[in-house]
Coordinates of C-alpha atoms and ligand atoms in Angstrom, one line a residue:
X1 CA 60.0 75.5 111.9
X2 CA 63.2 77.1 111.0
X3 CA 65.1 78.9 113.7
X4 CA 65.6 82.4 112.2
X5 CA 67.9 83.8 114.8
X6 CA 65.9 87.0 114.7
X7 CA 64.4 89.1 117.5
X8 CA 60.6 89.1 117.9
X9 CA 59.6 92.7 118.3
X10 CA 55.9 92.4 118.9
X11 CA 54.4 90.8 115.7
X12 CA 57.5 91.7 113.7
X13 CA 60.7 89.7 113.2
X14 CA 63.8 91.9 113.2
X15 CA 67.5 91.5 112.7
X16 CA 69.0 95.0 112.5
X17 CA 72.2 94.1 114.1
X18 CA 74.8 92.1 112.1
X19 CA 76.5 90.9 115.2
X20 CA 75.5 87.3 115.9
X21 CA 76.2 84.5 118.3
X22 CA 75.6 80.8 118.5
X23 CA 74.5 78.4 121.2
X24 CA 76.6 75.4 122.2
X25 CA 76.0 71.6 122.4
X26 CA 77.8 70.6 125.7
X27 CA 77.3 66.9 125.1
X28 CA 79.1 67.0 121.7
X29 CA 81.3 69.9 122.8
X30 CA 80.6 71.8 119.5
X31 CA 78.7 74.9 118.7
X32 CA 75.2 74.5 117.3
X33 CA 74.5 75.6 113.8
X34 CA 72.0 78.3 114.4
X35 CA 73.1 81.9 114.8
X36 CA 71.2 84.7 116.6
X37 CA 71.2 88.4 116.0
X38 CA 72.0 90.6 119.0
X39 CA 69.1 93.0 119.7
X40 CA 70.0 96.5 118.7
X41 CA 69.3 99.6 120.8
X42 CA 66.5 100.6 118.4
X43 CA 64.9 97.1 118.7
X44 CA 64.9 97.3 122.5
X45 CA 63.3 100.7 122.4
X46 CA 60.7 99.6 119.9
X47 CA 59.8 96.5 122.0
X48 CA 59.4 98.7 125.0
X49 CA 57.2 101.3 123.1
X50 CA 55.0 98.6 121.7
X51 CA 54.6 97.0 125.2
X52 CA 53.7 100.4 126.6
X53 CA 51.0 100.8 123.9
X54 CA 49.7 97.3 124.4
X55 CA 49.4 97.7 128.2
X56 CA 46.2 99.8 128.4
X57 CA 44.4 97.5 125.8
X58 CA 45.5 94.2 127.4
X59 CA 44.9 95.4 131.0
X60 CA 41.2 96.1 130.1
X61 CA 40.6 92.6 128.7
X62 CA 38.5 90.3 130.8
X63 CA 40.2 87.6 132.8
X64 CA 38.6 84.9 130.6
X65 CA 40.2 86.5 127.5
X66 CA 43.6 86.6 129.1
X67 CA 43.1 83.0 130.2
X68 CA 42.3 82.0 126.6
X69 CA 45.6 83.5 125.6
X70 CA 47.6 81.6 128.3
X71 CA 45.9 78.3 127.4
X72 CA 46.6 78.9 123.7
X73 CA 50.3 79.5 124.5
X74 CA 50.4 76.1 126.3
X75 CA 48.7 74.5 123.3
X76 CA 51.1 76.1 120.8
X77 CA 54.1 75.0 122.9
X78 CA 52.8 71.5 122.8
X79 CA 52.3 71.9 119.1
X80 CA 56.0 72.5 118.6
X81 CA 56.4 68.8 119.2
X82 CA 59.7 67.0 119.0
X83 CA 61.6 69.9 117.5
X84 CA 61.4 71.8 120.8
X85 CA 62.7 68.8 122.7
X86 CA 65.5 68.2 120.2
X87 CA 66.6 71.9 120.3
X88 CA 66.3 72.0 124.1
X89 CA 68.6 68.9 124.5
X90 CA 71.1 70.2 121.9
X91 CA 71.4 73.5 123.7
X92 CA 71.4 72.3 127.3
X93 CA 73.0 68.9 127.4
X94 CA 70.0 67.8 129.6
X95 CA 68.4 64.5 128.8
X96 CA 65.2 64.1 126.7
X97 CA 63.1 62.9 129.8
X98 CA 64.0 66.1 131.6
X99 CA 63.0 68.2 128.5
X100 CA 59.7 66.5 128.3
X101 CA 59.0 66.9 132.0
X102 CA 60.0 70.6 131.9
X103 CA 57.8 71.2 128.9
X104 CA 54.8 69.6 130.9
X105 CA 55.6 71.8 133.9
X106 CA 55.7 74.9 131.7
X107 CA 52.3 74.1 130.1
X108 CA 50.8 73.3 133.5
X109 CA 52.0 76.6 134.9
X110 CA 50.3 78.5 132.0
X111 CA 47.1 76.6 132.5
X112 CA 47.2 77.1 136.3
X113 CA 47.3 80.8 135.8
X114 CA 44.5 80.6 133.2
X115 CA 42.4 78.8 135.9
X116 CA 43.3 81.5 138.4
X117 CA 42.0 84.2 136.0
X118 CA 38.8 82.3 135.2
X119 CA 38.1 81.9 138.9
X120 CA 38.9 85.6 139.4
X121 CA 39.3 86.1 143.2
X122 CA 43.0 86.6 142.9
X123 CA 42.4 90.4 142.6
X124 CA 41.7 90.5 146.3
X125 CA 38.6 92.7 146.1
X126 CA 37.7 94.3 149.4
X127 CA 34.6 96.4 149.9
X128 CA 33.9 98.5 152.9
X129 CA 30.3 99.9 152.5
X130 CA 29.4 103.5 153.3
X131 CA 28.0 104.2 156.7
X132 CA 26.2 107.5 156.2
X133 CA 24.9 107.5 159.8
X134 CA 28.2 106.7 161.5
X135 CA 28.9 108.9 164.5
X136 CA 30.8 111.1 165.0
X137 CA 31.5 111.2 161.2
X138 CA 29.9 109.4 158.4
X139 CA 32.0 106.8 156.5
X140 CA 32.3 106.8 152.7
X141 CA 32.2 103.8 150.4
X142 CA 35.8 102.4 149.9
X143 CA 36.7 99.5 147.6
X144 CA 40.1 98.1 146.7
X145 CA 41.6 95.6 144.3
X146 CA 44.9 94.7 142.5
X147 CA 45.9 96.1 139.1
X148 CA 48.9 95.3 136.8
X149 CA 52.1 97.3 137.0
X150 CA 52.9 97.7 133.2
X151 CA 55.5 96.2 130.9
X152 CA 57.7 93.6 132.6
X153 CA 61.3 92.5 131.6
X154 CA 62.0 88.8 132.1
X155 CA 65.5 87.3 132.1
X156 CA 65.5 83.7 131.0
X157 CA 67.4 81.4 133.4
X158 CA 70.2 79.0 132.2
X159 CA 69.1 76.0 134.3
X160 CA 65.4 75.9 133.3
X161 CA 65.3 76.5 129.5
X162 CA 61.5 76.2 129.5
X163 CA 60.0 76.4 133.0
X164 CA 62.0 79.5 134.1
X165 CA 62.6 81.1 130.7
X166 CA 60.6 82.5 127.7
X167 CA 57.2 81.2 128.7
X168 CA 58.2 80.1 132.2
X169 CA 56.8 81.1 135.6
X170 CA 57.9 84.8 135.4
X171 CA 56.3 85.4 131.9
X172 CA 53.2 83.4 132.7
X173 CA 52.6 85.2 136.0
X174 CA 53.2 88.6 134.5
X175 CA 50.9 88.0 131.5
X176 CA 48.3 86.6 133.9
X177 CA 48.5 89.8 136.0
X178 CA 47.8 91.9 132.8
X179 CA 51.3 93.0 132.0
X180 CA 53.0 92.8 128.6
X181 CA 56.3 91.0 128.7
X182 CA 59.7 91.5 127.1
X183 CA 62.0 88.5 127.4
X184 CA 65.8 88.9 127.4
X185 CA 66.4 85.4 126.1
X186 CA 69.2 83.4 127.8
X187 CA 72.1 83.1 125.3
X188 CA 72.8 79.5 126.2
X189 CA 69.4 78.4 124.8
X190 CA 68.4 81.1 122.4
X191 CA 67.0 78.5 119.9
X192 CA 64.7 77.0 122.5
X193 CA 63.7 80.5 123.4
X194 CA 62.9 81.4 119.8
X195 CA 60.7 78.4 119.3
X196 CA 58.8 79.2 122.5
X197 CA 58.6 82.9 121.5
X198 CA 57.1 81.9 118.2
X199 CA 54.4 79.8 120.1
X200 CA 53.6 82.9 122.2
X201 CA 53.3 85.2 119.2
X202 CA 51.1 82.6 117.3
X203 CA 48.9 82.4 120.4
X204 CA 48.7 86.2 120.7
X205 CA 47.6 86.5 117.0
X206 CA 45.1 83.7 117.3
X207 CA 43.5 85.2 120.4
X208 CA 43.5 88.8 119.2
X209 CA 46.1 90.3 121.6
X210 CA 47.5 93.8 121.0
X211 CA 50.8 94.1 119.1
X212 CA 53.6 94.4 121.7
X213 CA 52.0 92.1 124.3
X214 CA 55.2 90.0 123.9
X215 CA 58.7 90.5 122.5
X216 CA 61.8 88.3 122.6
X217 CA 65.3 89.8 122.5
X218 CA 68.5 87.9 121.8
X219 CA 71.8 88.8 123.4
X220 CA 75.0 87.2 124.4
X221 CA 76.3 90.0 126.7
X222 CA 75.0 92.1 129.5
X223 CA 74.2 95.3 127.5
X224 CA 70.8 94.3 126.2
X225 CA 69.6 93.4 129.7
X226 CA 71.0 96.6 131.1
X227 CA 69.2 98.8 128.5
X228 CA 66.0 96.9 129.2
X229 CA 66.2 97.5 133.0
X230 CA 67.0 101.2 132.4
X231 CA 64.2 101.8 129.9
X232 CA 61.6 104.0 131.6
X233 CA 58.7 102.1 130.0
X234 CA 59.7 98.9 132.0
X235 CA 57.9 98.7 135.3
X236 CA 59.2 95.5 136.9
X237 CA 61.9 92.8 136.3
X238 CA 61.9 89.0 136.9
X239 CA 65.3 87.3 137.1
X240 CA 66.7 83.9 138.0
X241 CA 70.5 83.3 138.1
X242 CA 73.6 84.3 139.9
X243 CA 73.9 86.6 142.9
X244 CA 76.4 88.7 140.9
X245 CA 74.0 89.1 137.9
X246 CA 70.9 89.6 140.1
X247 CA 72.5 92.3 142.3
X248 CA 74.0 94.0 139.2
X249 CA 70.5 94.4 137.8
X250 CA 69.1 95.4 141.2
X251 CA 71.7 98.1 141.7
X252 CA 71.3 99.3 138.1
X253 CA 67.5 99.7 138.7
X254 CA 68.4 101.9 141.6
X255 CA 70.0 104.4 139.1
X256 CA 66.7 104.9 137.4
X257 CA 64.8 108.1 137.9
X258 CA 61.7 106.0 138.7
X259 CA 62.6 103.0 140.9
X260 CA 61.0 99.7 140.0
X261 CA 60.7 96.3 141.7
X262 CA 63.4 93.7 140.7
X263 CA 62.4 90.2 141.7
X264 CA 65.7 88.3 141.5
X265 CA 65.9 84.7 142.6
X266 CA 69.6 84.1 143.3
X267 CA 71.9 81.8 145.2
X268 CA 71.0 79.3 147.9
X269 CA 72.8 76.3 149.6
X270 CA 69.6 74.9 151.1
X271 CA 70.8 73.7 154.5
X272 CA 69.7 70.2 155.7
X273 CA 69.8 69.5 159.5
X274 CA 70.1 65.8 160.3
X275 CA 69.0 65.2 163.8
X276 CA 70.3 62.2 165.9
X277 CA 67.4 59.8 165.3
X278 CA 67.6 60.2 161.5
X279 CA 71.2 59.2 161.7
X280 CA 70.6 56.3 164.1
X281 CA 67.5 54.8 162.5
X282 CA 67.7 55.8 158.9
X283 CA 71.2 57.0 158.1
X284 CA 71.9 54.6 155.3
X285 CA 68.7 55.5 153.5
X286 CA 69.2 59.2 153.9
X287 CA 72.7 58.9 152.6
X288 CA 71.3 57.2 149.4
X289 CA 68.6 59.8 149.0
X290 CA 70.9 62.8 149.5
X291 CA 73.5 61.4 147.1
X292 CA 70.8 61.3 144.4
X293 CA 69.6 64.8 145.4
X294 CA 73.1 66.3 145.2
X295 CA 73.6 64.7 141.8
X296 CA 70.2 65.5 140.3
X297 CA 70.5 67.5 137.1
X298 CA 74.3 67.7 137.6
X299 CA 73.5 69.7 140.7
X300 CA 72.2 72.6 138.7
X301 CA 69.2 73.4 140.8
X302 CA 68.6 76.4 143.0
X303 CA 67.3 73.9 145.6
X304 CA 70.4 71.7 145.5
X305 CA 71.4 70.5 149.1
X306 CA 74.8 72.2 149.4
X307 CA 75.1 72.1 153.2
X308 CA 74.4 69.2 155.5
X309 CA 74.5 70.0 159.2
X310 CA 74.6 67.5 162.1
X311 CA 75.9 66.9 165.7
X312 CA 79.1 64.8 165.8
X313 CA 78.6 61.1 166.7
X314 CA 79.6 57.7 165.5
X315 CA 76.3 57.5 163.5
X316 CA 77.2 60.8 161.8
X317 CA 80.6 59.2 160.9
X318 CA 78.7 56.2 159.4
X319 CA 76.3 58.5 157.5
X320 CA 79.3 60.4 156.0
X321 CA 80.9 57.2 154.9
X322 CA 77.7 56.0 153.3
X323 CA 77.1 59.3 151.6
X324 CA 80.7 59.2 150.2
X325 CA 80.2 55.6 149.0
X326 CA 76.8 56.5 147.3
X327 CA 78.1 59.6 145.7
X328 CA 81.2 57.8 144.4
X329 CA 79.1 55.2 142.7
X330 CA 76.9 57.6 140.7
X331 CA 77.8 58.5 137.2
X332 CA 78.7 62.1 136.5
X333 CA 76.5 64.1 134.0
X334 CA 76.8 66.9 131.5
X335 CA 76.5 70.5 132.6
X336 CA 74.6 73.1 130.7
X337 CA 77.5 74.9 129.1
X338 CA 81.3 75.0 129.2
X339 CA 81.1 78.3 131.1
X340 CA 79.0 76.8 133.9
X341 CA 81.3 73.8 134.0
X342 CA 84.4 76.0 134.2
X343 CA 82.8 78.0 137.0
X344 CA 81.9 74.8 138.8
X345 CA 85.4 73.5 138.7
X346 CA 86.8 76.8 139.8
X347 CA 84.4 77.3 142.8
X348 CA 84.7 73.7 143.8
X349 CA 88.5 74.1 144.0
X350 CA 88.3 77.3 145.9
X351 CA 86.2 75.7 148.7
X352 CA 88.4 72.6 148.7
X353 CA 91.4 74.8 149.4
X354 CA 89.9 76.3 152.5
X355 CA 91.5 75.5 155.9
X356 CA 90.1 72.6 157.9
X357 CA 88.1 70.9 155.1
X358 CA 88.4 67.2 154.3
X359 CA 87.3 65.2 151.3
X360 CA 84.4 62.8 151.8
X361 CA 84.1 61.7 148.2
X362 CA 85.5 63.0 144.9
X363 CA 85.1 61.7 141.4
X364 CA 88.6 61.8 140.0
X365 CA 87.8 59.6 137.0
X366 CA 88.4 61.2 133.6
X367 CA 85.1 62.3 132.2
X368 CA 83.8 63.7 128.9
X369 CA 84.2 67.4 128.4
X370 CA 81.6 69.5 130.3
X371 CA 80.7 66.6 132.6
X372 CA 80.6 67.6 136.3
X373 CA 82.8 65.5 138.7
X374 CA 80.9 65.4 142.0
X375 CA 82.6 66.2 145.3
X376 CA 81.5 66.2 149.0
X377 CA 83.6 67.8 151.7
X378 CA 83.4 67.9 155.5
X379 CA 84.4 70.5 158.0
X380 CA 83.9 70.9 161.8
X381 CA 81.5 73.5 163.2
X382 CA 84.3 75.8 164.6
X383 CA 86.0 76.0 161.2
X384 CA 82.8 76.6 159.4
X385 CA 81.9 79.5 161.9
X386 CA 85.3 81.1 161.2
X387 CA 85.0 81.1 157.4
X388 CA 82.1 82.7 155.6
X389 CA 83.3 81.4 152.2
X390 CA 82.2 77.9 153.2
X391 CA 78.6 78.8 152.8
X392 CA 79.0 80.0 149.2
X393 CA 76.9 78.3 146.5
X394 CA 78.9 76.0 144.3
X395 CA 76.5 75.5 141.3
X396 CA 76.9 71.8 140.6
X397 CA 77.0 68.4 142.3
X398 CA 78.8 69.5 145.4
X399 CA 78.0 69.6 149.1
X400 CA 79.6 70.1 152.5
X401 CA 78.8 68.2 155.7
X402 CA 79.4 70.3 158.8
X403 CA 80.1 68.3 162.0
X404 CA 79.0 70.4 165.0
X405 CA 80.1 69.9 168.6
X406 CA 76.6 70.0 170.0
X407 CA 73.1 71.4 169.6
X408 CA 74.3 74.9 170.6
X409 CA 77.0 75.0 167.9
X410 CA 74.5 73.7 165.4
X411 CA 72.2 76.6 166.3
X412 CA 75.1 79.0 165.9
X413 CA 76.0 77.6 162.5
X414 CA 72.4 78.1 161.3
X415 CA 72.3 81.6 162.7
X416 CA 75.3 82.5 160.7
X417 CA 73.8 81.4 157.4
X418 CA 72.6 83.8 154.8
X419 CA 68.9 83.7 153.6
X420 CA 67.9 80.5 151.8
X421 CA 65.2 79.2 149.6
X422 CA 64.7 76.0 151.6
X423 CA 65.7 74.4 155.0
X424 CA 65.2 70.7 155.7
X425 CA 65.1 68.8 158.9
X426 CA 65.5 65.1 159.1
X427 CA 64.4 63.4 162.3
X428 CA 61.2 62.6 164.3
X429 CA 58.4 64.9 165.2
X430 CA 59.3 64.6 168.9
X431 CA 62.8 65.9 168.0
X432 CA 61.2 68.9 166.3
X433 CA 59.9 69.7 169.8
X434 CA 63.1 68.9 171.6
X435 CA 65.2 71.0 169.2
X436 CA 62.7 73.8 168.9
X437 CA 65.5 76.5 168.9
X438 CA 67.1 74.9 165.9
X439 CA 63.7 74.7 164.1
X440 CA 63.2 78.4 164.9
X441 CA 66.6 79.3 163.7
X442 CA 65.9 77.5 160.3
X443 CA 62.5 79.1 160.0
X444 CA 64.0 82.6 160.3
X445 CA 66.4 81.9 157.4
X446 CA 64.2 80.2 154.7
X447 CA 61.2 80.4 152.5
X448 CA 60.3 76.7 152.6
X449 CA 60.7 74.3 155.5
X450 CA 60.8 70.5 154.7
X451 CA 60.5 67.7 157.1
X452 CA 62.0 64.3 156.2
X453 CA 62.5 64.9 152.5
X454 CA 64.9 66.3 149.9
X455 CA 64.7 70.0 148.8
X456 CA 65.2 69.3 145.0
X457 CA 61.9 68.9 143.1
X458 CA 59.7 71.9 143.6
X459 CA 56.0 71.3 143.4
X460 CA 54.1 74.0 141.4
X461 CA 51.0 74.7 143.5
X462 CA 49.3 77.7 145.1
X463 CA 50.8 77.0 148.5
X464 CA 54.4 76.9 147.2
X465 CA 56.9 79.5 148.4
X466 CA 60.0 79.7 146.2
X467 CA 61.9 82.7 147.5
X468 CA 63.6 83.5 150.8
X469 CA 65.5 86.1 152.7
X470 CA 68.4 87.8 150.8
X471 CA 70.4 86.6 148.9
X472 CA 68.0 83.7 148.1
X473 CA 65.8 86.5 146.6
X474 CA 65.7 90.3 146.6
X475 CA 62.2 90.3 148.2
X476 CA 61.4 87.5 150.5
X477 CA 57.7 88.4 150.6
X478 CA 57.1 86.9 147.2
X479 CA 57.4 83.6 145.4
X480 CA 58.5 82.9 141.8
X481 CA 56.8 79.5 141.7
X482 CA 53.1 78.8 142.0
X483 CA 50.1 81.0 141.3
X484 CA 51.0 83.5 144.1
X485 CA 53.9 84.6 141.8
X486 CA 51.3 86.9 140.1
X487 CA 51.4 89.1 143.2
X488 CA 54.8 90.5 142.1
X489 CA 53.3 92.3 139.1
X490 CA 50.4 94.1 140.7
X491 CA 49.6 97.0 142.9
X492 CA 46.5 97.8 144.9
X493 CA 44.2 100.7 144.0
X494 CA 41.4 102.0 146.2
X495 CA 38.2 103.6 144.8
X496 CA 36.7 106.0 147.3
X497 CA 33.1 107.1 146.9
X498 CA 33.2 106.0 143.2
X499 CA 30.1 105.9 141.0
X500 CA 28.8 102.3 141.0
X501 CA 28.4 102.1 137.2
X502 CA 32.1 103.2 136.6
X503 CA 33.6 100.7 139.1
X504 CA 35.6 97.7 137.7
X505 CA 33.5 94.5 137.4
X506 CA 35.3 93.0 140.4
X507 CA 34.1 95.8 142.6
X508 CA 30.5 96.3 141.4
X509 CA 27.6 95.7 143.9
X510 CA 26.1 92.9 142.0
X511 CA 29.4 90.9 141.7
X512 CA 28.9 89.9 138.0
X513 CA 32.0 87.7 138.0
X514 CA 30.7 85.9 141.2
X515 CA 34.2 86.1 142.8
X516 CA 35.0 85.7 146.4
X517 CA 35.5 89.2 148.0
X518 CA 35.7 90.6 151.5
X519 CA 32.6 92.7 152.0
X520 CA 32.4 94.5 155.3
X521 CA 34.8 92.0 156.9
X522 CA 33.1 88.9 155.6
X523 CA 34.5 86.5 152.9
X524 CA 31.7 86.1 150.5
X525 CA 30.7 85.9 146.8
X526 CA 27.3 87.4 147.5
X527 CA 25.9 90.5 145.8
X528 CA 25.6 93.7 147.9
Ligands
LIG601 P1 73.9 84.8 135.3 O1 75.3 85.0 135.0 O2 73.4 85.4 136.6 O3 73.0 85.3 134.0 C1 71.6 85.2 134.0 C2 71.1 86.2 133.0 O4 71.4 87.6 133.5 C3 71.8 86.1 131.7 O5 70.9 86.4 130.6 C4 72.9 87.2 131.7 O6 73.1 87.8 130.4 C5 72.2 88.3 132.5 N1 73.1 89.1 133.3 C6 74.1 88.6 134.1 N2 74.8 89.6 134.7 C7 74.2 90.8 134.2 C8 74.5 92.1 134.3 N3 75.5 92.6 135.1 N4 73.8 93.0 133.6 C9 72.8 92.6 132.8 N5 72.5 91.3 132.6 C10 73.2 90.4 133.3 O7 73.5 83.3 135.4 P2 73.7 82.1 134.4 O8 74.3 82.5 133.1 O9 72.4 81.4 134.3 O10 74.7 81.1 135.2 C11 75.9 81.5 135.8 C12 75.9 81.1 137.2 O11 74.8 81.6 137.9 C13 75.9 79.7 137.5 O12 77.2 79.1 137.4 C14 75.4 79.6 138.9 O13 76.4 79.9 139.8 C15 74.4 80.8 139.0 N6 73.0 80.3 138.8 C16 72.3 80.1 140.0 C17 71.0 79.7 139.9 C18 70.2 79.4 141.1 O14 69.0 79.1 140.9 N7 70.7 79.5 142.3 C19 70.4 79.5 138.6 C20 71.1 79.7 137.5 C21 72.4 80.2 137.6 P3 74.3 87.2 129.5 O15 74.4 85.8 129.7 O16 73.9 87.6 128.1 O17 75.5 87.9 129.9

């Protein structure tokens, strides 16, 4: 398929704007040949109007029909074959194996949401039957379930060109919920985005979806995203990226006449607490595992372990030496884009210049352009507590080891941290009991707690929580990974005393979809 560089406004390709931009091959350090038309104001408005018109039609479609659409998207993405992998690698600098793995994850996510819809209980139907004889007052029949919000704007993320972009978790969950989606394609991988958009449009046509169910907008600046968030037809936003970008969109949405939810997943340093036994018994092994985790994907993961916390001891000294040695031996790898690389070098330097920090390991070799030279620093607990800058996310292969005086100071350090996606504890289960205050302190800061593992590598499954207290995300009650992500795009509606034949299928007495419901306090799939 040829990459046209055009916007996908529902079923129409459109290139009204003569202003274009290109993507960049960071491995070769040259621009790619494709050029993309910036979406015009009219194209943005048209995409929003089509999505608004598609919403009532799509919303009414049965779950099985929406599931067919999601499964067909997955098949169409698979059908793009090697071309998708080739464009992905040319636009991201990431290796082919990663591209193939991420494509698999993207298709699995779409299929997982399809299964969720086919099973049907996700709408959380609750029925409280009428009690006409209740004293002192009779009770009416009340029934509740979840309904979609309306058109959703999705911002593709730079670090997951497939799994968190055009047909990634945000899009899959919003379409599953019954919401049309308008994607603001990430400018660093607009070609990958267009290929995936074409797969979604083909799937929409094949499965008879309404025009406007999906649009894909190109842009290399912030204006298109701003207009999208401000458009009154948009009813929710999904975003993954920087705290600066996420908060700019969050504040912008606050200027709207009608406020809407902005689900932004932003920065995290993912603290790792290494308890004494982990250092004594397994320090060398953990140093090896953490060196790999820090370096994975050139450190460009929201779950990268950017902060390692421990109580000072000779075994901590050995761990730091081992970590430095392991990190020093690993080869650097290419970052996503010269801008991300430049930002990494700048932020790394800023933290290296802070008072009281010492270098544990630093790659000072000369490397190819856009390759990330890894660095690990160490600082004592008192200096860390005095300087809030030391907990800033440095997006890349970078981490800081904090040597605390004792368990009390370790607890103080954790208490000072901002909200995080993950928190990890290395040790024994008896230590979890002994250091229960530290465990509690971690629990209050994070969305996912890990024991004896590394935070990188997020499993996509219903029990996954990928989101945490601010600034990890703007709303810690929700996840952007796993099937619970659908809950971001719905709202509950109660039907009181409603005629049985006009109730939605999910709330009817005879339960035609045979879904699990809560009927008069009992979890059941029985008829009433
Ligand atoms: P970003 O700068 O936050 O941009 C993400 C998307 O939001 C882009 O499409 C961008 O549009 C748009 N955007 C940013 N600011 C905006 C604003 N004020 N108004 C409207 N739209 C706006 O993130 P990025 O480009 O992916 O990477 C930059 C940095 O973000 C990285 O170096 C890293 O520090 C951080 N990051 C963190 C994570 C994480 O998971 N923790 C993930 C990715 C990135 P344009 O590009 O078109 O301007």
